[in-house]
Amino acid sequence: MNPADRDPAARRRLFGFLAALAILWPLFRMAEVKPGALFDAANLKVIGHFLGAFLPPETGAEFLAYLARATLETLAIASAGMALAGLLAVPLAYLASAAGREKPALNPLTRSLLTVLRGIPELVWALLFVRVFGLGPAAGVLALGLTYGGMLAKVYAEILESADAAPARALRLNGASRPLAILYGLLPQVAKELVSYTVYRWECAIRASVVMGFVGAGGLGQLMDQAMKMLNGGEAASILLTFMLLVFAADGLSGWLRRALDRPPAKRASPFGWRSLGLLVALPGVVLASFYFLGIGFGELFSLEAARSIGEFVAGFLSPDLSAEWLGKVAKGSLETLAISLVGTLFAAIGGLLLALPPWRAPFSFLLNSLRSVPELVWATITALAVGLGPFAGALALALHTTGVLGRLYAEALANVPAAPGRALRLCGVPGSLAFLYGTLPGAAPQLIAYTLYRWEMNIRMAAILGFVGAGGLGQLLYFELSLFHHAQASTVIVAMLLLSIAVDQASAWLRQRMR
Amino acid sequence: MSISTPRRLALKGALACALASAVSFPAFAEDAVLRVSAIPDEAPTELQRKFAPLGKYLEAQTGIKVVFTPVSDYAAVVESLASKKIDLAWLGGFTFIQAKIRTNGTAIPIVQREEDARFTSRFITADASIKALSDLKGKTFAFGAPSSTSGSLMPRFFLLQAGLNPEKDFKNVAFSGAHDATVAFVAAGKADAGVLNASVWDKLVEQKKVDPDKVRVFATTPPYFDYNWTVRGDLDPVLIRKLTDAFLKLDPANPEHKEILALQRAAKFIPTKKENYDGIEKAAHAAGLLK
Amino acid sequence: MSLALAGVGLTYANGFAALDGISLRADQGECIALIGPSGAGKTSLLSLLATAMAPSVGEVAVLAATPAGLGAAALKKLRRRIGTVYQAPPIPGRQRVVTAVLAGRLGQWPLWQGIASLFYPLDVPGARRVLARVDLADKLFARCDELSGGQLQRVGIARVLYQQADLILADEPVSALDPALALATVRLLVDEAKSRGATLVASLHAVDLALSCFSRIVGIKAGQIAFDRPAGEVSEAMLSELYASEGQELPMLATEPRFSPPAVATDVVTRTAC
């Protein structure tokens, strides 16, 4: 062959392929991937029995009373947490944003505070607050408030910056102060986006508060944890149904609010109609009722006593166990967690792509939404039955939930790719599959890769705690050591979790750069 | 570019209002309530059911309102006792040791059930090939909560004595979180074998919540001290006295008391002392659960 | 006979009649230029020939087949023999030039070959040969988003050369090229058609280009054929009549935005969260 005709990229591709194989193969081994377990007769019987018990859902009066209370608690945690987050986010966003400033100046101090707040996942916060403030909703509210406060502030600041700056600048030049310039010049442009993002986050908060229940922060999650542990299918079904209803209702509410914002305002002097007035009354009402319902005394939370116990607690964490034996255990746990996250994300990427491809969307959208609305921790308890305890159960649980998330995003991305290349190929007689591979996929690839990698960053954090329900990895170590008050050992595990997330973030950023 | 003074005042006012409204909903009044909790060795709903009549009885005996807070985490009960968020707690032997350490030795065990002086754990399985502890090698195994005495510590201690290291010799170790959950794990085949406290096992068999033909006991641990009722050390001594007497006065001959005792699965309550649990502390050190 | 349209009309779903009463025949090996003002129906006519659309009335026969009556397999077989050069080359930016060119023969390759070629380009010499003809051999392994608009359009032409189609359709094939290159490229298409005996139908915006390179000129106006003459018989009067509505004699090259970036929400991070 003419040397000039040799593909110069081939060597690099081959190397990349071999490197990926060399990295993935041991991780697959580590995640104990054995698809055969899915079809193992004994496992099938177990899972069939459990899922069979889903029908009929539990409807006993006593249980329904618990369920109602837990549902209210979840809603209250989400609402109170969001209120706290909003309280944090508005001033922080105002400080961090360049919007409405005469010279666009970022405030690096606020920005880095936001990064820290967002950087530690809400579950780790919840875990720590549960230990400091005792079990119950206070921990969940605080954890949500901190992480979501950081997230909201960052996004608010960016939304304000993305608006057309001219109206605000004109107001500033006429002598208006910065807050007024933002209120009159920017807010009208971005109000819809701000509100819909906030409502979207509230929906996320509901999901998150359910997950935090698994570490003892109250609400539906705690109830679900119990039902799952007791393998009580009927109860689990009722709780899951309630949870999905809650999520869909939140979805509906957010849609309604967004449509309301789209409508032109009525012709009257007061900007407030019955809807906005109702909301203005309802929102503080809901927040106050949430705090009251949860019985959180913030005086108690911010007392000297609490400060002392936080201090003691933190002190216990300041001397992580760095003995070789323990580090070895943590390293093994870290690798296992990494394996779970990678295998789970890969499976989800494949599953999501397959489910995103069919052109008739309705049944697949429904399937994807259902997959997505069940939290990973719940999937993990189910997959643990299907394939036995261990990392494979964790990887499968991640894969199931993430398939729902990625499938939806993939479908959107594919729908937005220019159709011309694929159509042109089909018009010269190319079969549909090849037209997709040569014409459509290359256009969507950057989006698909970015979605997948970002999702991997979320999954490494989730994989780190899946061990709480027996899926191996760092979570199991953390649960065990925290239960025994081995703070030095637990501290090592938390540090390992943070390092692992940072490492994955870096790797993902590098890959995104490389695969652009 | 500054906020004018009146506006700043208004902002401050609004903020103060918001904070005040958040702070003005503290939980309960401090003094007139006895706050009780229990380690969640069974489902929280079950714990609440078990406690209701005992709570009424204690209310009547002490003249103080009794509030029971169910929790789903062993460590949180210990932590709450140490941070004085609860006054009286139903603890396992090992959680008592943890509480003793967390409160610098001030937590006081007041009573235990007669049965707790000679408590045992049962190893259960649904796998026909498991007949003795030594058959557990290479199997998946379910403990209860990591800090459970009868579901984790003592079985682990006796397993180690029998030459089995759970982390090395078992294929997979799971923590179900509670004793009844362990039975569910084993019955469903989620774990090949498990271990739980004898008292809960007997209750589940009595209530026919487990099929003894399917799930069977294949080993039992030697006896050890377990559960007690513990108060925080700085509780009013008069109240401690009243509580202790109230428990000791429970008489199986009295039908009302009999119901309470039955729910607690106790023949009667007897006094206990810290030293009873020294053996458990040693076992915990030996098993590596205390450092 | 290579193509035959008889009384063809095309009305879009919104009621717009793009073509009306078109009858046109061409023998194998003929080279035809379609000219006319924007919106006259040139692209619609080409779409009919490319079997991308079916006529509302009348009959279309391409390469001795009637696409409307064909089953899926037979239609695929027919389409293999039709190559189209587009005004905006339908090539993904992330694809490499070699892959984009080889894609021209995907219709003829078995499935496995198409997939294998994604991992290692299977006919590099072939791709190099056609790229050399459009003066782009040095860009063989470049990525398409590294090319200029004109270079990319020539890649699109190279793909059709590689396909070796019996019917070559070209929709404003040189709109992104400078005049000298445009002339050379159109000549290339005509030579290619002549040397292989393929039929060429090209719509051209630049009238001088059409007149100098093609033997047969079809003028289209408002969805109908205004004239159909050998190049030598096309008069100034016919042309000014054809372009009367545009108020200009010889329309110059027009470039349209080729790629609109996919309109997806930008904040991927927030979209993947939760």
PDB file of C-alpha atoms in Angstrom, chain C residues 30 50 70 166 233 260-261:
ATOM      1  CA  GLU C  30     -27.073  14.498 -22.117  1.00  0.00           C
ATOM      2  CA  ALA C  50     -33.763  12.598  -7.118  1.00  0.00           C
ATOM      3  CA  LEU C  70     -41.181   0.754  -6.886  1.00  0.00           C
ATOM      4  CA  ASP C 166     -25.602   7.189 -13.985  1.00  0.00           C
ATOM      5  CA  GLU C 233     -30.163  29.211 -29.625  1.00  0.00           C
ATOM      6  CA  SER C 260     -27.261  26.325  11.372  1.00  0.00           C
ATOM      7  CA  PRO C 261     -25.800  25.164  14.678  1.00  0.00           C
TER       8      PRO C 261
END
